[in-house]
Amino acid sequence: MKVDVLLGLQWGDEGKGKVVDVLTPKYDVITRFQGGPNAGHTLEFNNIKHVLHNIPSGIFHTTKMNIIGNGVVLDPISFKQEVDELEAKGMDLSQNLLISKKAHLILPTHRILDAASEASKGKTKIGSTLKGIGPTYMDKTGRNGLRVGDIINNFEAKYEELKKKHEQLLSMYDFEYNIEDFEKGLKEGIECLKKFKLIDSEHKINEYIKNGQTVLAEGAQGTLLDIDFGSYPFVTSSNTICAGACTGMGVAPNKIGEVFGIFKAYCTRVGSGPFPTELEDATGEELREAGHEFGATTGRPRRCGWLDLVALKYSVMINGVTQLIMTKGDVLSSFETIKVATSYIIDGVETTEFPYELPDKIEVGYTELPGWKADLTGMKSEDEFPEELKNYITYLEKELEVPITIVSVGPDRDQTIVRS
Ligand code: GDP
Ligand code: IMO
Ligand code: MG
C-alpha cells in the first residue's frame, strides 16, 4: 500500500484536523510528520469541539493507530497537557499512540529563545506562535538537539548541558526571563512521554505499508509557510509540503499515493508577512466574523482575504496534489459577488507565477464570480448545491486542473460532502 498525504495549500488553518478525522475510518494509521504545537487542529462531533496540537487527528477513532513521526518537534510540557485533557475526556491513549524516538524535543530554553528572537526583531517579527519551533529546528540542523530517544538515559544531564549553550545565546539578547516559569512541568512531561511506546517509527510505518495497511499523513501549517517555498522569512521552520512527509516519516517518494490538498474557499493568515488578497476593510471583518477566524493555538485574529489562485496553483504544483478539498464555502454565503485572484501586477508587469519575494503591497488582478447567497451548512449532497456554487467549483477545478473531491460545509464531522 501507499501513504496518502493531506496537507494545507495556504497559510495553515484550512481545516486539516476536521477532514483528517472524517477520513480516518478509511485508514489504519494516521501520522504527523512535521511541525509541533504551533499547529492547532480543530475537530467537532457530537456538539463538542476538540483542538489538537501535537497528537494526530485520528486519535478519536480508538481502533486506529496514531504516530508522531521523526520530523515532528515535540514539547513534553505541551504534550502532557494535551494527554491530560484527552484522558480527562475518558480516553486511554497508551494503546493507539506511538512516538518516534527521532522526533526532536522542544525544551523550555527553545521557547525563551523564540520569544527573545521575536522581541529583538520589533516590527519585522515573524509573528511566531512562540512555541519554540524555530530554535528547536535550528538545533536539529545545527546538530545540537535532543531527541525523544534521549529521555531514556541521563536526560537531565543532557538538558543541563544544552541549557548552558542556550543561556549563552540568550545573553546576547536584551531579554528578561525567569527560567523557572518556562521549566514548570518539564519533569512531569518527560515522565508522561516515558509512558508511551517510543519507537523507530520509520520501520513501523514501512512495515504497515508492506503488510497492506493504509496510512494517512497529516500535514501541519500550510504550503505558503514552508521553509523553502513559503513567503520567506515569514514562514515556519519545517517542510510543510508533500516532500516533508517522506523525510518526516522515513517513507520513500514512490510510496506516496494520493495527495489531498486542502484549501479554504477564501484565504487567511495569522502572524506577519505578505498577503496579496488581504482585505483590511469591512469585507475582511465580515469574513473573520462569519468564519470565526481566530487562531486555534494563540487566539489571535486571523487576517482574511479572497482566494488566491496564483498562490494555490503554486501549492498544487509543489505538492503534486491529486485531489482537492475545499472547506468553509458556507462562510461566503452572504456575499453577492466573490472575488478570486488570478494574477499579480508587480512593478507594472502582470504575472501568474508566484514570485521570489512578495512586496508588502501588491496590485492584484481579480476575476469576479456570482455568490450563492444560500445556507450550505445543512446540505448533505452536492445535488443540493446552488448553481453558483457548482460554477465556483467547476471554475476552480478548471483553473487548478485537479478535481475537488470533498467539500466541507461546516465544522462538524457530518458537514462533509464527498463528490462523485
Ligand atoms: P487546521 O489547522 O487546518 O486543522 O484548521 P483549524 O482547526 O486551525 O481552523 C479551521 C477552523 O474552521 C476550525 O475552527 C474548524 O472547526 C472550522 N472549520 C473546518 N471546516 C469548516 C467548514 O467547512 N465550515 C466552517 N464554517 N468551519 C469549518
Ligand atoms: P496549523 O497546523 C496557521 C504561523 C505563525 C507565524 C509563522 C511562524 O494549525 O495550520 P512558528 O510558531 O511556526 O515559528 O510561526 O507560522 N503558523 C501557523 N499559522 N496555522 C498553523 O498551524 C501555524 N503554525 C505556525 O502564525 O506566522
Ligand atoms: Mg490550525
Short mmCIF file of C-alpha atoms and ligand atoms in Angstrom, two decimals:
data_model
loop_
_atom_site.label_atom_id
_atom_site.label_comp_id
_atom_site.label_asym_id
_atom_site.label_seq_id
_atom_site.Cartn_x
_atom_site.Cartn_y
_atom_site.Cartn_z
CA MET A 1 0.00 0.00 0.00
CA LYS A 2 0.95 3.64 -0.31
CA VAL A 3 0.83 6.53 2.10
CA ASP A 4 -1.76 9.19 1.34
CA VAL A 5 -0.91 12.72 2.45
CA LEU A 6 -3.30 15.50 3.45
CA LEU A 7 -1.79 18.94 3.64
CA GLY A 8 -2.66 22.63 3.68
CA LEU A 9 -2.29 24.65 0.48
CA GLN A 10 -2.50 28.11 2.04
CA TRP A 11 -1.12 29.70 5.25
CA GLY A 12 -2.46 26.99 7.57
CA ASP A 13 -5.83 26.53 9.31
CA GLU A 14 -7.51 25.20 6.17
CA GLY A 15 -9.46 22.60 8.18
CA LYS A 16 -6.90 19.77 8.16
CA GLY A 17 -7.90 18.41 11.59
CA LYS A 18 -11.57 18.22 10.69
CA VAL A 19 -11.02 16.42 7.40
CA VAL A 20 -8.38 14.00 8.75
CA ASP A 21 -10.92 12.99 11.41
CA VAL A 22 -13.52 12.45 8.68
CA LEU A 23 -11.14 10.36 6.55
CA THR A 24 -9.72 8.30 9.44
CA PRO A 25 -12.27 5.44 9.19
CA LYS A 26 -10.77 4.61 5.78
CA TYR A 27 -7.24 4.24 7.17
CA ASP A 28 -5.40 2.03 9.67
CA VAL A 29 -2.77 4.56 10.71
CA ILE A 30 -2.63 8.36 10.98
CA THR A 31 0.73 10.10 11.28
CA ARG A 32 2.09 13.59 11.86
CA PHE A 33 5.34 14.28 10.01
CA GLN A 34 6.41 17.86 10.79
CA GLY A 35 5.67 20.90 12.91
CA GLY A 36 4.73 20.74 16.55
CA PRO A 37 2.47 22.57 18.96
CA ASN A 38 2.39 25.60 16.66
CA ALA A 39 -0.39 23.61 14.99
CA GLY A 40 -3.97 23.86 16.22
CA HIS A 41 -6.22 21.32 14.54
CA THR A 42 -9.91 21.56 15.36
CA LEU A 43 -12.39 18.67 15.22
CA GLU A 44 -16.07 18.74 16.02
CA PHE A 45 -18.54 15.94 16.61
CA ASN A 46 -21.48 15.38 18.96
CA ASN A 47 -21.53 19.16 19.51
CA ILE A 48 -18.12 19.04 21.17
CA LYS A 49 -15.08 20.85 19.82
CA HIS A 50 -11.59 19.42 20.32
CA VAL A 51 -8.32 21.16 19.48
CA LEU A 52 -5.20 19.06 18.93
CA HIS A 53 -1.66 20.42 18.80
CA ASN A 54 0.80 17.52 18.95
CA ILE A 55 -1.36 14.45 18.54
CA PRO A 56 -2.63 13.26 15.14
CA SER A 57 -6.28 13.94 14.38
CA GLY A 58 -7.10 10.23 14.08
CA ILE A 59 -6.98 9.84 17.85
CA PHE A 60 -10.75 9.91 18.41
CA HIS A 61 -11.17 6.70 16.40
CA THR A 62 -9.92 4.37 19.08
CA THR A 63 -9.22 1.38 16.85
CA LYS A 64 -6.81 3.34 14.68
CA MET A 65 -3.09 3.78 15.31
CA ASN A 66 -1.62 7.29 15.55
CA ILE A 67 2.07 8.03 15.14
CA ILE A 68 4.10 11.15 15.91
CA GLY A 69 6.85 10.87 13.28
CA ASN A 70 10.53 11.78 13.36
CA GLY A 71 10.00 15.10 11.56
CA VAL A 72 7.85 16.48 14.37
CA VAL A 73 9.19 18.64 17.20
CA LEU A 74 7.62 17.65 20.49
CA ASP A 75 7.32 19.73 23.64
CA PRO A 76 6.96 17.37 26.63
CA ILE A 77 5.12 20.04 28.63
CA SER A 78 2.53 20.85 25.98
CA PHE A 79 2.28 17.13 25.09
CA LYS A 80 1.40 16.21 28.68
CA GLN A 81 -1.24 18.95 28.84
CA GLU A 82 -2.83 17.55 25.70
CA VAL A 83 -2.69 13.97 27.00
CA ASP A 84 -4.21 15.10 30.33
CA GLU A 85 -7.04 16.88 28.53
CA LEU A 86 -7.85 13.84 26.42
CA GLU A 87 -7.62 11.49 29.39
CA ALA A 88 -9.98 13.77 31.30
CA LYS A 89 -12.44 13.09 28.47
CA GLY A 90 -12.14 9.39 29.28
CA MET A 91 -9.65 8.45 26.57
CA ASP A 92 -6.80 6.00 27.01
CA LEU A 93 -4.03 6.88 24.57
CA SER A 94 -1.49 4.30 25.64
CA GLN A 95 -2.66 1.75 23.07
CA ASN A 96 -3.10 3.90 19.99
CA LEU A 97 -0.34 6.49 20.09
CA LEU A 98 3.27 5.74 19.14
CA ILE A 99 6.10 8.27 19.18
CA SER A 100 9.28 8.32 17.11
CA LYS A 101 12.48 8.29 19.12
CA LYS A 102 13.93 10.56 16.44
CA ALA A 103 11.45 13.41 16.97
CA HIS A 104 13.30 16.40 18.41
CA LEU A 105 12.40 17.80 21.81
CA ILE A 106 11.30 21.38 22.30
CA LEU A 107 12.96 22.43 25.55
CA PRO A 108 11.99 25.35 27.80
CA THR A 109 15.01 27.33 26.61
CA HIS A 110 13.89 26.91 22.99
CA ARG A 111 10.69 28.73 23.88
CA ILE A 112 12.68 31.50 25.60
CA LEU A 113 14.95 31.82 22.54
CA ASP A 114 11.87 32.04 20.31
CA ALA A 115 10.46 34.87 22.45
CA ALA A 116 13.82 36.67 22.66
CA SER A 117 14.37 36.44 18.92
CA GLU A 118 10.90 37.76 18.16
CA ALA A 119 11.23 40.61 20.68
CA SER A 120 14.57 41.64 19.14
CA LYS A 121 13.03 41.87 15.67
CA GLY A 122 10.49 44.51 16.71
CA LYS A 123 8.27 45.44 13.76
CA THR A 124 9.84 42.80 11.50
CA LYS A 125 8.89 39.91 13.79
CA ILE A 126 7.61 36.71 12.16
CA GLY A 127 4.58 36.52 14.42
CA SER A 128 5.71 33.12 15.71
CA THR A 129 3.38 31.15 17.93
CA LEU A 130 6.27 31.28 20.47
CA LYS A 131 6.16 27.52 20.91
CA GLY A 132 9.92 27.20 20.35
CA ILE A 133 9.61 25.75 16.85
CA GLY A 134 12.34 27.79 15.11
CA PRO A 135 15.06 27.32 17.78
CA THR A 136 14.32 23.58 18.02
CA TYR A 137 14.69 23.02 14.28
CA MET A 138 17.82 25.20 14.40
CA ASP A 139 19.30 22.86 17.00
CA LYS A 140 18.25 19.88 14.88
CA THR A 141 20.04 21.12 11.74
CA GLY A 142 22.88 22.54 13.87
CA ARG A 143 23.29 19.04 15.31
CA ASN A 144 22.85 20.14 18.91
CA GLY A 145 19.32 18.95 19.57
CA LEU A 146 17.91 16.39 21.96
CA ARG A 147 15.54 13.76 20.68
CA VAL A 148 12.74 11.81 22.28
CA GLY A 149 15.12 8.82 22.46
CA ASP A 150 17.34 10.93 24.75
CA ILE A 151 14.85 10.86 27.59
CA ILE A 152 15.60 7.21 28.33
CA ASN A 153 19.12 7.79 29.67
CA ASN A 154 20.53 10.73 31.58
CA PHE A 155 18.08 13.25 30.19
CA GLU A 156 18.66 15.77 32.96
CA ALA A 157 22.41 15.97 32.39
CA LYS A 158 21.91 16.33 28.64
CA TYR A 159 19.35 19.07 29.17
CA GLU A 160 21.59 20.98 31.60
CA GLU A 161 24.43 20.92 29.06
CA LEU A 162 22.30 22.23 26.20
CA LYS A 163 20.67 24.74 28.53
CA LYS A 164 24.11 26.27 29.21
CA LYS A 165 24.58 26.84 25.46
CA HIS A 166 21.15 28.36 25.23
CA GLU A 167 21.82 30.66 28.18
CA GLN A 168 24.92 31.93 26.41
CA LEU A 169 22.87 32.65 23.32
CA LEU A 170 20.21 34.35 25.42
CA SER A 171 22.81 36.64 27.00
CA MET A 172 23.21 38.26 23.56
CA TYR A 173 19.62 39.47 23.66
CA ASP A 174 18.24 42.28 25.77
CA PHE A 175 15.52 39.98 27.07
CA GLU A 176 14.44 39.28 30.63
CA TYR A 177 13.10 35.90 31.57
CA ASN A 178 12.56 33.67 34.54
CA ILE A 179 13.73 30.24 33.52
CA GLU A 180 11.73 28.50 36.25
CA ASP A 181 8.49 29.78 34.74
CA PHE A 182 9.39 28.11 31.46
CA GLU A 183 10.63 24.89 33.09
CA LYS A 184 7.44 24.29 35.07
CA GLY A 185 6.09 20.86 34.19
CA LEU A 186 9.19 19.65 32.31
CA LYS A 187 9.91 16.73 34.63
CA GLU A 188 6.28 15.61 34.58
CA GLY A 189 6.23 15.99 30.79
CA ILE A 190 9.25 13.75 30.40
CA GLU A 191 7.69 11.15 32.72
CA CYS A 192 4.48 11.32 30.71
CA LEU A 193 6.39 10.70 27.47
CA LYS A 194 8.03 7.65 29.05
CA LYS A 195 4.61 6.03 29.46
CA PHE A 196 4.26 5.80 25.69
CA LYS A 197 5.83 3.38 23.24
CA LEU A 198 8.87 5.20 21.87
CA ILE A 199 9.77 3.56 18.59
CA ASP A 200 11.81 3.68 15.41
CA SER A 201 8.74 4.78 13.53
CA GLU A 202 10.29 4.57 10.05
CA HIS A 203 10.48 0.78 10.48
CA LYS A 204 6.96 0.57 11.85
CA ILE A 205 5.42 2.73 9.09
CA ASN A 206 7.19 0.78 6.33
CA GLU A 207 6.06 -2.45 7.95
CA TYR A 208 2.46 -1.18 7.85
CA ILE A 209 2.85 -0.32 4.17
CA LYS A 210 4.35 -3.73 3.38
CA ASN A 211 1.54 -5.51 5.22
CA GLY A 212 -1.09 -3.75 3.14
CA GLN A 213 -2.27 -1.40 5.85
CA THR A 214 -3.32 2.10 4.92
CA VAL A 215 -1.59 5.21 6.22
CA LEU A 216 -2.73 8.84 6.10
CA ALA A 217 -0.10 11.50 6.81
CA GLU A 218 -1.49 14.71 8.33
CA GLY A 219 0.33 17.90 7.45
CA ALA A 220 0.58 20.87 9.77
CA GLN A 221 0.74 24.56 8.80
CA GLY A 222 0.47 25.10 5.04
CA THR A 223 2.48 25.25 1.82
CA LEU A 224 2.85 29.05 1.95
CA LEU A 225 4.52 28.65 5.37
CA ASP A 226 7.02 26.08 4.06
CA ILE A 227 10.62 26.88 4.97
CA ASP A 228 11.78 26.57 1.32
CA PHE A 229 8.77 27.60 -0.75
CA GLY A 230 6.71 29.78 1.59
CA SER A 231 6.81 33.57 1.87
CA TYR A 232 10.28 33.54 3.43
CA PRO A 233 11.24 34.70 6.04
CA PHE A 234 7.61 34.83 7.22
CA VAL A 235 7.33 31.06 7.38
CA THR A 236 7.64 28.23 9.85
CA SER A 237 10.85 26.20 10.19
CA SER A 238 9.86 22.88 8.62
CA ASN A 239 8.98 21.49 5.20
CA THR A 240 5.21 21.53 5.27
CA ILE A 241 4.97 20.22 1.69
CA CYS A 242 4.45 16.67 0.45
CA ALA A 243 8.20 16.01 0.28
CA GLY A 244 8.27 16.71 4.04
CA ALA A 245 6.10 13.64 4.54
CA CYS A 246 8.91 11.47 3.11
CA THR A 247 11.64 12.90 5.34
CA GLY A 248 9.33 13.31 8.32
CA MET A 249 8.33 9.64 8.35
CA GLY A 250 11.10 7.78 6.54
CA VAL A 251 8.89 6.88 3.60
CA ALA A 252 10.30 6.76 0.05
CA PRO A 253 8.77 9.11 -2.57
CA ASN A 254 7.50 6.14 -4.61
CA LYS A 255 5.43 5.09 -1.59
CA ILE A 256 3.31 8.25 -1.69
CA GLY A 257 -0.20 7.68 -3.04
CA GLU A 258 -2.94 10.30 -3.08
CA VAL A 259 -2.02 13.86 -2.17
CA PHE A 260 -5.05 15.65 -0.73
CA GLY A 261 -4.58 19.41 -0.91
CA ILE A 262 -6.93 21.30 1.35
CA PHE A 263 -7.90 24.96 0.97
CA LYS A 264 -10.48 27.40 2.28
CA ALA A 265 -12.85 28.96 -0.24
CA TYR A 266 -11.13 32.24 0.77
CA CYS A 267 -7.78 32.93 2.45
CA THR A 268 -6.50 33.58 5.95
CA ARG A 269 -3.15 34.17 7.56
CA VAL A 270 -2.02 34.58 11.19
CA GLY A 271 1.20 36.33 12.01
CA SER A 272 3.20 38.71 9.84
CA GLY A 273 4.15 38.58 6.18
CA PRO A 274 2.78 39.40 2.77
CA PHE A 275 -0.82 38.54 1.90
CA PRO A 276 -1.72 39.83 -1.59
CA THR A 277 -5.51 39.39 -1.33
CA GLU A 278 -5.87 40.62 2.25
CA LEU A 279 -8.99 42.67 2.94
CA GLU A 280 -8.29 45.30 5.56
CA ASP A 281 -11.84 46.59 5.42
CA ALA A 282 -15.42 45.72 6.36
CA THR A 283 -15.43 42.75 3.97
CA GLY A 284 -12.39 41.29 5.74
CA GLU A 285 -14.11 41.85 9.06
CA GLU A 286 -17.24 40.12 7.73
CA LEU A 287 -15.17 37.09 6.72
CA ARG A 288 -13.46 36.98 10.13
CA GLU A 289 -16.79 37.11 11.98
CA ALA A 290 -18.63 34.67 9.72
CA GLY A 291 -15.70 32.24 9.62
CA HIS A 292 -14.81 32.60 13.34
CA GLU A 293 -11.30 33.31 12.18
CA PHE A 294 -9.39 33.37 15.44
CA GLY A 295 -6.30 31.19 15.95
CA ALA A 296 -6.82 27.71 17.44
CA THR A 297 -3.40 27.88 19.13
CA THR A 298 -2.94 31.53 20.06
CA GLY A 299 -6.47 33.00 19.79
CA ARG A 300 -5.08 35.77 17.57
CA PRO A 301 -7.50 37.22 14.99
CA ARG A 302 -6.68 35.79 11.56
CA ARG A 303 -6.13 38.15 8.65
CA CYS A 304 -8.72 37.44 5.94
CA GLY A 305 -8.89 37.91 2.17
CA TRP A 306 -10.10 36.49 -1.12
CA LEU A 307 -8.99 33.18 -2.56
CA ASP A 308 -5.63 33.48 -4.31
CA LEU A 309 -5.32 31.27 -7.39
CA VAL A 310 -1.76 32.38 -8.14
CA ALA A 311 -0.65 31.01 -4.78
CA LEU A 312 -2.97 28.00 -4.96
CA LYS A 313 -1.64 26.90 -8.37
CA TYR A 314 1.88 27.15 -6.97
CA SER A 315 0.91 24.96 -4.00
CA VAL A 316 -0.75 22.38 -6.25
CA MET A 317 2.44 22.23 -8.31
CA ILE A 318 4.88 21.96 -5.40
CA ASN A 319 2.89 19.18 -3.73
CA GLY A 320 1.73 17.17 -6.74
CA VAL A 321 -1.83 17.41 -5.46
CA THR A 322 -4.10 14.66 -6.85
CA GLN A 323 -7.35 15.64 -5.10
CA LEU A 324 -8.57 18.95 -3.75
CA ILE A 325 -10.67 19.52 -0.65
CA MET A 326 -12.49 22.83 -0.26
CA THR A 327 -13.63 24.00 3.18
CA LYS A 328 -15.66 26.91 4.52
CA GLY A 329 -17.65 27.72 1.37
CA ASP A 330 -20.54 28.17 3.83
CA VAL A 331 -18.77 31.26 5.21
CA LEU A 332 -19.18 33.06 1.88
CA SER A 333 -22.96 32.66 1.82
CA SER A 334 -23.74 36.33 2.45
CA PHE A 335 -21.69 37.67 -0.47
CA GLU A 336 -23.36 38.90 -3.64
CA THR A 337 -20.08 38.58 -5.55
CA ILE A 338 -16.99 36.53 -4.79
CA LYS A 339 -13.56 37.54 -5.97
CA VAL A 340 -10.68 35.25 -6.88
CA ALA A 341 -7.14 36.50 -7.52
CA THR A 342 -5.83 35.38 -10.90
CA SER A 343 -2.69 37.49 -11.34
CA TYR A 344 -0.29 39.82 -9.53
CA ILE A 345 0.91 43.08 -11.00
CA ILE A 346 4.46 43.69 -9.81
CA ASP A 347 6.33 46.81 -10.96
CA GLY A 348 3.69 47.26 -13.64
CA VAL A 349 4.18 43.73 -15.02
CA GLU A 350 1.36 41.21 -14.76
CA THR A 351 2.36 37.70 -13.69
CA THR A 352 0.59 34.47 -12.81
CA GLU A 353 3.72 32.98 -11.29
CA PHE A 354 4.24 33.06 -7.51
CA PRO A 355 7.31 35.31 -7.22
CA TYR A 356 10.61 35.03 -5.31
CA GLU A 357 9.50 37.79 -2.99
CA LEU A 358 6.07 39.27 -2.49
CA PRO A 359 6.06 43.01 -1.95
CA ASP A 360 4.05 44.14 1.09
CA LYS A 361 1.52 45.95 -1.03
CA ILE A 362 0.78 44.48 -4.39
CA GLU A 363 -1.76 45.09 -7.12
CA VAL A 364 -3.90 42.03 -7.76
CA GLY A 365 -5.92 41.04 -10.82
CA TYR A 366 -9.28 39.55 -9.85
CA THR A 367 -11.99 37.51 -11.52
CA GLU A 368 -15.47 38.02 -10.07
CA LEU A 369 -17.98 35.22 -9.73
CA PRO A 370 -21.58 35.40 -8.53
CA GLY A 371 -22.11 34.40 -4.89
CA TRP A 372 -24.53 31.63 -3.88
CA LYS A 373 -26.43 33.51 -1.18
CA ALA A 374 -27.62 30.24 0.37
CA ASP A 375 -27.02 28.44 3.64
CA LEU A 376 -24.89 25.39 2.84
CA THR A 377 -24.49 24.09 6.38
CA GLY A 378 -27.39 21.63 6.31
CA MET A 379 -26.68 20.23 2.85
CA LYS A 380 -25.97 16.53 2.56
CA SER A 381 -25.21 16.08 -1.12
CA GLU A 382 -23.74 18.10 -3.97
CA ASP A 383 -27.10 17.83 -5.75
CA GLU A 384 -28.38 20.39 -3.24
CA PHE A 385 -25.63 22.89 -4.11
CA PRO A 386 -26.85 26.14 -5.67
CA GLU A 387 -25.83 26.67 -9.32
CA GLU A 388 -23.45 29.49 -8.36
CA LEU A 389 -21.50 27.19 -6.01
CA LYS A 390 -21.37 24.47 -8.66
CA ASN A 391 -19.98 27.09 -11.05
CA TYR A 392 -17.40 28.22 -8.48
CA ILE A 393 -16.24 24.62 -8.03
CA THR A 394 -16.10 23.97 -11.79
CA TYR A 395 -14.17 27.20 -12.32
CA LEU A 396 -11.58 26.27 -9.67
CA GLU A 397 -11.21 22.71 -10.98
CA LYS A 398 -10.59 24.04 -14.47
CA GLU A 399 -8.03 26.58 -13.28
CA LEU A 400 -6.23 24.16 -10.94
CA GLU A 401 -6.55 21.12 -13.20
CA VAL A 402 -7.31 18.87 -10.20
CA PRO A 403 -10.74 17.61 -9.09
CA ILE A 404 -12.35 18.90 -5.90
CA THR A 405 -13.49 15.62 -4.36
CA ILE A 406 -14.59 16.80 -0.91
CA VAL A 407 -16.49 19.95 0.05
CA SER A 408 -16.78 20.81 3.75
CA VAL A 409 -19.83 22.94 4.62
CA GLY A 410 -19.40 23.36 8.37
CA PRO A 411 -17.10 22.48 11.26
CA ASP A 412 -18.84 19.22 12.22
CA ARG A 413 -17.79 15.78 11.03
CA ASP A 414 -21.21 15.37 9.46
CA GLN A 415 -20.96 18.58 7.44
CA THR A 416 -18.77 16.97 4.80
CA ILE A 417 -19.80 16.17 1.25
CA VAL A 418 -17.89 13.69 -0.86
CA ARG A 419 -18.40 14.40 -4.56
CA SER A 420 -18.86 11.69 -7.06
P1 GDP B 1 -6.38 23.25 10.75
O1 GDP B 1 -5.26 23.89 11.48
O2 GDP B 1 -6.12 23.16 9.29
O3 GDP B 1 -6.78 21.92 11.33
O4 GDP B 1 -7.61 24.23 10.91
P2 GDP B 1 -8.08 24.98 12.27
O5 GDP B 1 -8.73 24.00 13.15
O6 GDP B 1 -6.98 25.79 12.83
O7 GDP B 1 -9.10 26.03 11.67
C1 GDP B 1 -10.20 25.66 10.91
C2 GDP B 1 -11.45 26.18 11.62
O8 GDP B 1 -12.55 26.11 10.74
C3 GDP B 1 -11.85 25.36 12.83
O9 GDP B 1 -12.48 26.18 13.75
C4 GDP B 1 -12.83 24.35 12.24
O10 GDP B 1 -13.76 23.87 13.21
C5 GDP B 1 -13.53 25.19 11.22
N1 GDP B 1 -14.00 24.51 10.01
C6 GDP B 1 -13.42 23.47 9.34
N2 GDP B 1 -14.12 23.21 8.20
C7 GDP B 1 -15.14 24.11 8.16
C8 GDP B 1 -16.17 24.40 7.20
O11 GDP B 1 -16.30 23.77 6.15
N3 GDP B 1 -17.02 25.43 7.52
C9 GDP B 1 -16.90 26.15 8.66
N4 GDP B 1 -17.77 27.13 8.86
N5 GDP B 1 -15.94 25.91 9.56
C10 GDP B 1 -15.06 24.92 9.31
P1 IMO B 2 -1.98 24.71 11.64
O1 IMO B 2 -1.35 23.34 11.58
C1 IMO B 2 -1.51 28.97 10.88
C2 IMO B 2 2.46 30.71 11.56
C3 IMO B 2 2.64 31.66 12.72
C4 IMO B 2 3.75 32.54 12.16
C5 IMO B 2 4.61 31.55 11.40
C6 IMO B 2 5.80 31.03 12.19
O2 IMO B 2 -2.97 24.91 12.71
O3 IMO B 2 -2.46 25.10 10.28
P2 IMO B 2 6.12 29.34 14.23
O4 IMO B 2 5.46 29.26 15.55
O5 IMO B 2 5.94 28.12 13.39
O6 IMO B 2 7.54 29.76 14.31
O7 IMO B 2 5.37 30.55 13.45
O8 IMO B 2 3.77 30.47 11.07
N1 IMO B 2 1.90 29.38 11.94
C7 IMO B 2 0.64 28.99 11.65
N2 IMO B 2 -0.37 29.66 11.06
N3 IMO B 2 -1.67 27.68 11.24
C8 IMO B 2 -0.65 27.00 11.80
O9 IMO B 2 -0.73 25.66 12.03
C9 IMO B 2 0.55 27.65 12.07
N4 IMO B 2 1.74 27.29 12.64
C10 IMO B 2 2.54 28.36 12.53
O10 IMO B 2 1.46 32.38 12.97
O11 IMO B 2 3.23 33.44 11.24
MG MG B 3 -4.91 25.46 12.83
#
